[in-house]
Structure formats: C-alpha cells, structure tokens
Coordinates of C-alpha atoms in Angstrom, one line a residue:
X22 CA 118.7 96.7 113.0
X23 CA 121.2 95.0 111.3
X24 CA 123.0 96.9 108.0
X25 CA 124.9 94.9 105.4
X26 CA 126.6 97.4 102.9
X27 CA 126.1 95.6 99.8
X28 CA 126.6 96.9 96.5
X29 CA 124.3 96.2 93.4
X30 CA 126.8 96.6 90.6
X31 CA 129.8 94.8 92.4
X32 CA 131.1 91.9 89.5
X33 CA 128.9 93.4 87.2
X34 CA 131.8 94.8 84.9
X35 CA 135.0 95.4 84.5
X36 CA 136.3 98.7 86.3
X37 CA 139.9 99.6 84.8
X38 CA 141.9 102.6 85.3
X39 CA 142.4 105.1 82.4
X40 CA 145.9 104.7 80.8
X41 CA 147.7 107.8 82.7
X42 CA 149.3 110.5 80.7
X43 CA 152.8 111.6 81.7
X44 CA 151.3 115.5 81.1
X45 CA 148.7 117.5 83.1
X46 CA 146.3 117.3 80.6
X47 CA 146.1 113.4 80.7
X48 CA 145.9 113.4 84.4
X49 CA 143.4 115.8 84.2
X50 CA 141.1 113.7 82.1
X51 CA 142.0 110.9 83.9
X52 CA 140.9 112.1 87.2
X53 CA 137.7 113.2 85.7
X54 CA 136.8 110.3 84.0
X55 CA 137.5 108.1 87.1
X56 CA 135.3 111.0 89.3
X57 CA 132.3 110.2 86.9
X58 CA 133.2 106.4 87.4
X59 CA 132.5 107.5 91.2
X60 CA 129.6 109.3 90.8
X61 CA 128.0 106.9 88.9
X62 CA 128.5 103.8 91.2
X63 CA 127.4 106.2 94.7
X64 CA 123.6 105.5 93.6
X65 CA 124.3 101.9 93.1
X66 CA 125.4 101.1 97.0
X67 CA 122.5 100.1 99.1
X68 CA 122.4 98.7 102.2
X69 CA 120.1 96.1 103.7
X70 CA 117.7 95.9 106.5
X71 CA 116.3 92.8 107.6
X72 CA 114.9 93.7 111.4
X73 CA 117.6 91.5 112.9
X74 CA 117.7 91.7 116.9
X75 CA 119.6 91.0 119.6
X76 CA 117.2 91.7 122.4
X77 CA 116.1 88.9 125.0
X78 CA 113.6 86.9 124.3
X79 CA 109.8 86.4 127.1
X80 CA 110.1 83.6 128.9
X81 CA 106.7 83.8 130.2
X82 CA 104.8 84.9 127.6
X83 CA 103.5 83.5 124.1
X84 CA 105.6 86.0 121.2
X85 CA 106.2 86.7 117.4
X86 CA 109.9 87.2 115.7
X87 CA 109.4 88.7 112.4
X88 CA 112.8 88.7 109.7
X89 CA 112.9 89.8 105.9
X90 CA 115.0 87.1 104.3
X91 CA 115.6 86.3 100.9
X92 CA 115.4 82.0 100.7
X93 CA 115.0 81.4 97.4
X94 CA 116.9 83.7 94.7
X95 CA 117.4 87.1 93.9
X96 CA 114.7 88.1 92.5
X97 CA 111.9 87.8 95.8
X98 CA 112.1 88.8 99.6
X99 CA 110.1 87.2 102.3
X100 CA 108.7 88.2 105.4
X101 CA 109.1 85.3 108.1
X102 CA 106.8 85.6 111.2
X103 CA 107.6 83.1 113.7
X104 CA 105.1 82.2 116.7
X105 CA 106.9 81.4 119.7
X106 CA 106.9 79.5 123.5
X107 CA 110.1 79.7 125.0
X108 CA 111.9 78.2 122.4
X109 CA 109.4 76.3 120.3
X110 CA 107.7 77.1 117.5
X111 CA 104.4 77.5 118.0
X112 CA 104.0 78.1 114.4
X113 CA 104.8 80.0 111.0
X114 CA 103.6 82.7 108.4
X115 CA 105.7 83.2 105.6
X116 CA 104.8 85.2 102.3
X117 CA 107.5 86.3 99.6
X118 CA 107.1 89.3 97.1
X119 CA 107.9 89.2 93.5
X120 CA 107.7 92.1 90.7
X121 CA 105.4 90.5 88.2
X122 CA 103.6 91.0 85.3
X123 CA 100.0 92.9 86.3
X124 CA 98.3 91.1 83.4
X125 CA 98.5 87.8 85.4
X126 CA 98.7 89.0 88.7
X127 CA 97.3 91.1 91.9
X128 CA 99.7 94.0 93.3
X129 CA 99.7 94.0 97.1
X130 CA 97.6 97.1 98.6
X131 CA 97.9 100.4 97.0
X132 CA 99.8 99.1 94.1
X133 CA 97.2 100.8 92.1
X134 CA 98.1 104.2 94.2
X135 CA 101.2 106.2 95.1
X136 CA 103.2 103.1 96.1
X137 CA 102.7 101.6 92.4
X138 CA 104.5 104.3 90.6
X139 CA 107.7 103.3 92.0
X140 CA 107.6 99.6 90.4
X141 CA 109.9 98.7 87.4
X142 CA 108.3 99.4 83.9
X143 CA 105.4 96.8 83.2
X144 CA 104.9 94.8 86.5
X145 CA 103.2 94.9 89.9
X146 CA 104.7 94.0 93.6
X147 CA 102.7 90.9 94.3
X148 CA 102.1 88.5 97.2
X149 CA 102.8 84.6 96.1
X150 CA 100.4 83.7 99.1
X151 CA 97.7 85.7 97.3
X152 CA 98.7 84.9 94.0
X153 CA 99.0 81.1 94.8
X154 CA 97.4 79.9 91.7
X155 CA 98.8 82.0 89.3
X156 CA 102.3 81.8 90.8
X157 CA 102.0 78.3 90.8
X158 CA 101.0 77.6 87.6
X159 CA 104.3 79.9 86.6
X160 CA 106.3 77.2 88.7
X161 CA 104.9 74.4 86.5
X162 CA 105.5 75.9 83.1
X163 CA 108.6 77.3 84.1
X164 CA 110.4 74.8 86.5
X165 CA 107.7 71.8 86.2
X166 CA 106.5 72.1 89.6
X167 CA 103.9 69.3 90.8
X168 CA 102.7 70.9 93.5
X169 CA 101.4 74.8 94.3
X170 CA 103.4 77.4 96.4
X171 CA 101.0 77.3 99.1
X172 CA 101.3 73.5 99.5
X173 CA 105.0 73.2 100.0
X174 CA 105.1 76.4 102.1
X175 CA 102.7 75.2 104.3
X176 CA 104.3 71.5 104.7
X177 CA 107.5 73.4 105.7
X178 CA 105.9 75.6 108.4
X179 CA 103.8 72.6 109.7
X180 CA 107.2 70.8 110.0
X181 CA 108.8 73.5 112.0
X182 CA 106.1 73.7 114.3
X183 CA 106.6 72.1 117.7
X184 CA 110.2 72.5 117.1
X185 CA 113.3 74.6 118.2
X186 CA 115.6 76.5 116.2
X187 CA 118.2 73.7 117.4
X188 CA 115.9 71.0 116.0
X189 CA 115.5 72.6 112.9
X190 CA 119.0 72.9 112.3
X191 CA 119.6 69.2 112.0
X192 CA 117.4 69.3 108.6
X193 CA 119.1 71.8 107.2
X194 CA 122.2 70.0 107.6
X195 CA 120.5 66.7 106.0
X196 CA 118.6 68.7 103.4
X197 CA 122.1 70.2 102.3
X198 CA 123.8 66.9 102.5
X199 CA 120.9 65.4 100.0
X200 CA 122.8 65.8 96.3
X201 CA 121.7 66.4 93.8
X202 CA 119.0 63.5 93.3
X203 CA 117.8 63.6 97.1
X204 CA 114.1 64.8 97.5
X205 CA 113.3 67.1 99.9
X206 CA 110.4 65.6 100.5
X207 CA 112.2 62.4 102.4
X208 CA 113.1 65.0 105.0
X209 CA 109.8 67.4 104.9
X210 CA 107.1 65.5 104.8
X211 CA 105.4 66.8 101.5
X212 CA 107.7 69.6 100.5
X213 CA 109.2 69.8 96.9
X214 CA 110.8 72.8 96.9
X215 CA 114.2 72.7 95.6
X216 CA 115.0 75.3 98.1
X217 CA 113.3 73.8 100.7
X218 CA 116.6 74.5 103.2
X219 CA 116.4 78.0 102.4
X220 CA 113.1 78.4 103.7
X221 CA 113.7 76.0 106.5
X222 CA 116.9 77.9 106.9
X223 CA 114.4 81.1 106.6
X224 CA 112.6 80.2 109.4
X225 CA 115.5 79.2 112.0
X226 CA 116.5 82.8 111.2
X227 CA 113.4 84.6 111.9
X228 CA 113.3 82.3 115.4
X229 CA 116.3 83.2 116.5
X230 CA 117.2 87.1 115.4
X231 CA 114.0 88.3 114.8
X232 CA 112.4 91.5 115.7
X233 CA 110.6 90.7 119.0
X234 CA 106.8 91.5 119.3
X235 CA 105.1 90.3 122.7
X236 CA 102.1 89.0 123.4
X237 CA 100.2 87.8 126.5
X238 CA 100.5 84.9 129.3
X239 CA 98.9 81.8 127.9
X240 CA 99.3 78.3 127.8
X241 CA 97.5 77.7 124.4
X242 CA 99.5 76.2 121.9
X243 CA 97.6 76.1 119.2
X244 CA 96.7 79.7 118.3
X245 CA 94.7 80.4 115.3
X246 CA 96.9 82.4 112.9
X247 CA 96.9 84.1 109.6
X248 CA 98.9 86.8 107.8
X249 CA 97.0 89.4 105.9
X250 CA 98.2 92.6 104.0
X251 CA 96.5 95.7 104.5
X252 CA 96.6 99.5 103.8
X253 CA 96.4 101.5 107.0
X254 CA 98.7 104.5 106.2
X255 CA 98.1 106.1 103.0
X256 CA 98.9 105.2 99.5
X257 CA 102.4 105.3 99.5
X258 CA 103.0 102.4 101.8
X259 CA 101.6 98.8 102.5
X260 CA 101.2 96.5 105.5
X261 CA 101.7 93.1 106.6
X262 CA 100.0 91.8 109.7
X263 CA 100.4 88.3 111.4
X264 CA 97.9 87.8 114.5
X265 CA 97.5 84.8 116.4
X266 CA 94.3 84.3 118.5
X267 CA 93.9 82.4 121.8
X268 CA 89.9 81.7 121.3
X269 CA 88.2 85.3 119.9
X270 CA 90.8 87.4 121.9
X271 CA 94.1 89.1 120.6
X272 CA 97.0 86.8 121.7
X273 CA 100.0 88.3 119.7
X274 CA 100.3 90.2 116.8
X275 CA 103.4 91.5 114.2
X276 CA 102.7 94.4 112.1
X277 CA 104.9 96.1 109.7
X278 CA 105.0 98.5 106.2
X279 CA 106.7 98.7 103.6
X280 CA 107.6 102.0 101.6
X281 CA 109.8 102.9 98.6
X282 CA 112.3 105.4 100.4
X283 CA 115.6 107.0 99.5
X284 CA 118.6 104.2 99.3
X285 CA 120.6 107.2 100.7
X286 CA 118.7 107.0 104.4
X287 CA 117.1 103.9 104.1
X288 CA 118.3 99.9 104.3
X289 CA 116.2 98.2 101.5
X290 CA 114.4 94.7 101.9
X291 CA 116.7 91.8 100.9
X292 CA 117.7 91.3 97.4
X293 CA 117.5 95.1 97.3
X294 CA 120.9 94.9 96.0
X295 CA 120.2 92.5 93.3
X296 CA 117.9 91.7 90.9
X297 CA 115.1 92.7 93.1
X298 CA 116.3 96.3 93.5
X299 CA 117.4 96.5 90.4
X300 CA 114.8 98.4 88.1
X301 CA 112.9 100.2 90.8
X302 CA 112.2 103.6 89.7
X303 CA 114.3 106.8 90.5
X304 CA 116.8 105.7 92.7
X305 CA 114.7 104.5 95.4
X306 CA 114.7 100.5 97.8
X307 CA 112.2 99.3 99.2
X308 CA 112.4 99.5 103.0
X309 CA 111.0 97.8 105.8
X310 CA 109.5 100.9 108.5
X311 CA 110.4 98.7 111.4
X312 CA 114.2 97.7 110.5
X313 CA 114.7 101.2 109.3
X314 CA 113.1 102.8 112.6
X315 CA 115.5 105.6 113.2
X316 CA 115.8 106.7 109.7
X317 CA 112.0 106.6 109.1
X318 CA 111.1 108.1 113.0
X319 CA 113.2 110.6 112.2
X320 CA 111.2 111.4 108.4
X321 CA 108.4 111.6 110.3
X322 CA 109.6 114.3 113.0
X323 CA 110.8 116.7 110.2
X324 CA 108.1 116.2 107.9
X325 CA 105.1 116.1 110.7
X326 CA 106.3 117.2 113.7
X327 CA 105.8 113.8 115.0
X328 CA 107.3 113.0 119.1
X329 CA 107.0 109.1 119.2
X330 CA 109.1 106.4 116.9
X331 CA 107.5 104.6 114.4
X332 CA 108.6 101.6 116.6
X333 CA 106.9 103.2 119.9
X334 CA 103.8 104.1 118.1
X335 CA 103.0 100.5 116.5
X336 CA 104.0 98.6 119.7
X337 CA 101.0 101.2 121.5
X338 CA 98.9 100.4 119.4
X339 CA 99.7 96.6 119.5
X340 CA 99.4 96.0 123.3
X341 CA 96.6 98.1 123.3
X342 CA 95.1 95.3 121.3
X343 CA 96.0 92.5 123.4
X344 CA 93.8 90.3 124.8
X345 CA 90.7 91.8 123.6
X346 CA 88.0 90.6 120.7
X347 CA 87.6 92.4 117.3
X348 CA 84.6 93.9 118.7
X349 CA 85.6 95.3 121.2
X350 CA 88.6 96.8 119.1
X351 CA 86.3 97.7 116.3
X352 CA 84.3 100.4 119.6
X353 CA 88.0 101.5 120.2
X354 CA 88.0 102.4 116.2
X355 CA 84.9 104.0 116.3
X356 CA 85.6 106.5 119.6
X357 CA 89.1 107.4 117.8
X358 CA 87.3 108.1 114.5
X359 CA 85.0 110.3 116.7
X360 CA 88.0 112.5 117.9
X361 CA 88.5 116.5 116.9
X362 CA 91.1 118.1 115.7
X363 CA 92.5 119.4 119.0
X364 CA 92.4 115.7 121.0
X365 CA 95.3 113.1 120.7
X366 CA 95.1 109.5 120.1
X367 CA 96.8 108.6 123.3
X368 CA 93.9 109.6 125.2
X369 CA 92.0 106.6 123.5
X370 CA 95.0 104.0 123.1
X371 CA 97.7 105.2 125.6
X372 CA 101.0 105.5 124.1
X373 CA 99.7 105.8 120.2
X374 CA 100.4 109.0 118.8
X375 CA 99.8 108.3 114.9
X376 CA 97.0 110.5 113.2
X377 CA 95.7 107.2 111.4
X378 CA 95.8 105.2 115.2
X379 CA 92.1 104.2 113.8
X380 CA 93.5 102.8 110.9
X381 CA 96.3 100.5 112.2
X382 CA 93.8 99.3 114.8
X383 CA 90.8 98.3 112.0
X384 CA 94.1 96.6 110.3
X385 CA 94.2 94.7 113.1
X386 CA 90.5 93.9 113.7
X387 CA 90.6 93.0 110.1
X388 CA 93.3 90.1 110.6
X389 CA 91.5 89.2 113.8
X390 CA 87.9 88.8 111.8
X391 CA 89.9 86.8 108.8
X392 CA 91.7 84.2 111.7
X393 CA 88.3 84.0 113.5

C-alpha cells in the first residue's frame, strides 16, 4: 500500500508567526496561539491510499491490477481495473466518482443508508458510468462536450487494449506534446477528452502498480467484462466488482469497498486531500478497504473478533469463485445462507471467514449474470 502524506490545507493561507513579546506574558500568548494554529491543521493532514504494489506479476495466468487514481481534476477519483496477459492488456474498466447534486443524479449503493450521511451538505457520491447521461449532459453545458463520458472512456480503453504499458507510454508522450490546439482524437481514435493522457496515463498506472488479483490458466483473449457496484457488506460501505468471463465460467475477478473511516487510521481515496475530501462530514476520507488492509483488518479484529485480513478473506472468497458458472455459485450462496450460528463459512468456501461470505459471493454472481 502506498502512503503519500499530503496535506489539504497546504497553500491555502498564509501562516505567520505572532509578533513575539520581549515579556512572559507575550510568549505566553504566543505559544498558545500558535498551539491552536497546530491543533487546528492535525485534522487537515490525510494521507492517501491508492493500492499500489510491488508484487510480481503471473506469467501463466490471465489477471486483474486494480489502482485508485485521480486523472482528471480534483474534484473525482477513479478506480482503474486493468485485464491482463503477461504484459498486454487484455482490456479496461474504469469508473470515476463525483459528489453531485442528488436532484440530478443516482448515489452509488447505500447512499441512501449509513454510508450517505457522511456526504458533504446537499449532494450524493455518484458513479459517471451509471450516471452517463446526466454527467454528460453536465459536460456539454458546462465545458461544451460533443460527445458523452461513456463514449470517450470507452475509445480510450479500446485503445489500450492489445497493448503494453510500454506501448502506451509513447501516446502519452504525443498526447502531451499536442498544444494547445492538438486533438486528442488524432492520437485516440475517437476520444475528446481534454484529459485524455491522464486517463491513458491512468491506465499505464493501474498496469503496472496495481493491486494484483489472479485468475485462471487460459488462452482466451477476449473475456467478456463489466464493472458493476454492489452492496454486500452493510450500509456503511459500498463495492465495486470487475469480472471477466472466459464463456459462462469465472475467469478473473477484482473486488473492492469503499467506507468513510477515520483520516487518523485510514489513507483516503485520491483527491482525498483536495477538493474531493474537502467537505466530507466529521473529519472522516474516504478509504479504499483493500489499500488500507492493515488498518481496516485490524478494525475488524477489535471490533468483531475477526482472525483473517480483509485482504485474506476477499481473495477466499475470489478463488473460490474461479472457474465456475453463476449457477453453480448461486448453490454455494444458498448452502452458506443455510448455515447455523455455530458453523463457519470456511467449511463451505475454504479460507472465507466473513459472516456475509453469502453476500460477497451473490456480489459476484451478480457481475457474472450482468457480463453473461
């Protein structure tokens, strides 16, 4: 997990020392006025975590890297899931999240629940994949877009595909080299995003630092994908899940939740630290489960007793899915949902420890059913 110690109110104002006194009493007030300067700004650092990783990548086995990145201003986060052969990419799901007004759009899951009541004053945490239209026609009143989100999204991920990090690269060198009165389009066939190198640049990130999820032997290159968001913990959390099917069976699959958690503990999304962060309620980021793994395995040990990471859990329950069809996942669902009180999860999925095993799994058979 990488940590970058940002700090949201760094530039924002001035910060002068008080003029100093030459008696005690000056000092005094001095000190105390610059102690409260202190206190004030400790709430305002907040670190970030994006999922980086260092680890290896398979070299014999289709696999997903999964990054939160921050490509186009300060005001957004994305999550970048990367499909992956070696080195080429096999494909791309990328979906960024806005605070916007809930007259105009839909929140992600449980925005309506416990996980809303952390959003700044008026708005909702939406999805710009799920809010294409609306988010597009805000692009077109706003910036005079021609063309919807969805569109030039998926002309950028269709460019990547088939490509390597390396490749990749190149156009974000031409992209940036463009001026001001280059069109990104002459590079990405059919993209118009301004920012089109950031999202490029997004994806050569993700491909090369993100967190590893592995998935089975096959030569198919051409999985059927999608990235859905679901609801299988609660209401104080939501999920996004990216499968990718070799026929009807389970090839690979990312899965990951988001939760508004203390800024003291917890590395928040990118953008945390800006304008993104900047009104959420009580002092709290929101943080990705996965990049903050020890810090949210840990919550879960003094809170519920649990013995498994977060991370440990979620990859059970993933490779228990592997390979298989929705159907037969969706029997798996019903035997755990037939469990008592005194049996364990593991004896169904081996390694899966979570009370709500049932739930990630049917998360999972959901994305399955939507890709089918």
């Amino acid at each position: 997990m990488a940590l970058l110690a940002l700090f949201l109110g760094a530039g924002c104002s001035s910060n002068g020392n008080g003029d100093s006194g030459s008696d005690d009493t000056a000092t005094e007030k001095t000190e105390k006025k610059e102690e409260s300067k202190e206190e004030e700004a400790t709430p305002n650092e907040v670190t970030i975590a994006d999922g980086s990783s260092t680890d290896a990548a398979p070299t014999d086995k289709v696999y997903m890297r999964q990054l939160l990145t921050a490509p186009h201003g300060t005001k957004s986060f994305a999550v970048v899931t990367v499909t992956m052969s070696a080195e080429t990419i096999l494909g791309v799901n990328l979906d960024e999240f806005q605070y916007v007004s809930p007259a105009d759009f839909d929140g992600v899951p449980n925005a309506d629940g416990g996980f809303g009541e952390a959003f700044p004053d008026d708005t909702v945490l939406a999805s710009k994949r799920e809010n294409n239209d609306a988010y597009s026609k805000m692009m077109a009143e706003k910036g005079g877009a021609t063309q919807t989100w969805d569109d030039s999204i998926n002309a950028i991920s269709e460019f990547a595909k088939g490509k390597t990090a390396n490749e990749l690269k190149e156009s974000v060198t031409e992209l940036n080299n463009q001026g001001e009165d280059g069109n990104p389009s002459d590079v990405v066939s059919r993209a118009t995003f301004s920012d089109t190198a950031g999202y490029l640049q997004a994806i050569i990130d993700s491909a090369t630092k993100g967190k590893i999820y592995e998935g089975i032997k096959t030569d198919n290159a051409d999985l059927k994908e999608i990235q859905v968001l679901a609801s299988p913990h609660g209401d104080k959390s939501f999920a996004v899940i990216t499968v990718g099917l070799d026929g009807d069976r389970l090839a690979v699959a990312a899965l990951d939740e988001f939760q508004y958690v203390s800024a003291a503990d917890f590395g928040g999304v990118p953008n945390s630290n800006d304008e993104f962060g900047a009104d959420v309620k009580d002092g709290l980021v929101l943080a990705s489960k996965e990049a903050n793994n020890d810090a949210y395995s840990k919550m879960m040990s003094e809170k519920g007793g649990a013995t498994n990471t977060y991370s440990d859990n979620l990859a059970a329950v993933i490779q228990f899915a592997l390979g298989k069809t929705s159907g037969e996942l969706e029997a798996t669902v019903g035997e755990l949902k037939g469990l008592g009180e005194d049996d364990s999860p593991a004896d169904v999925v081996s390694g899966a420890t979570f009370s709500d095993t049932a739930g990630y799994l049917q998360a999972i058979v959901d994305a399955i059913k939507a890709a089918e």
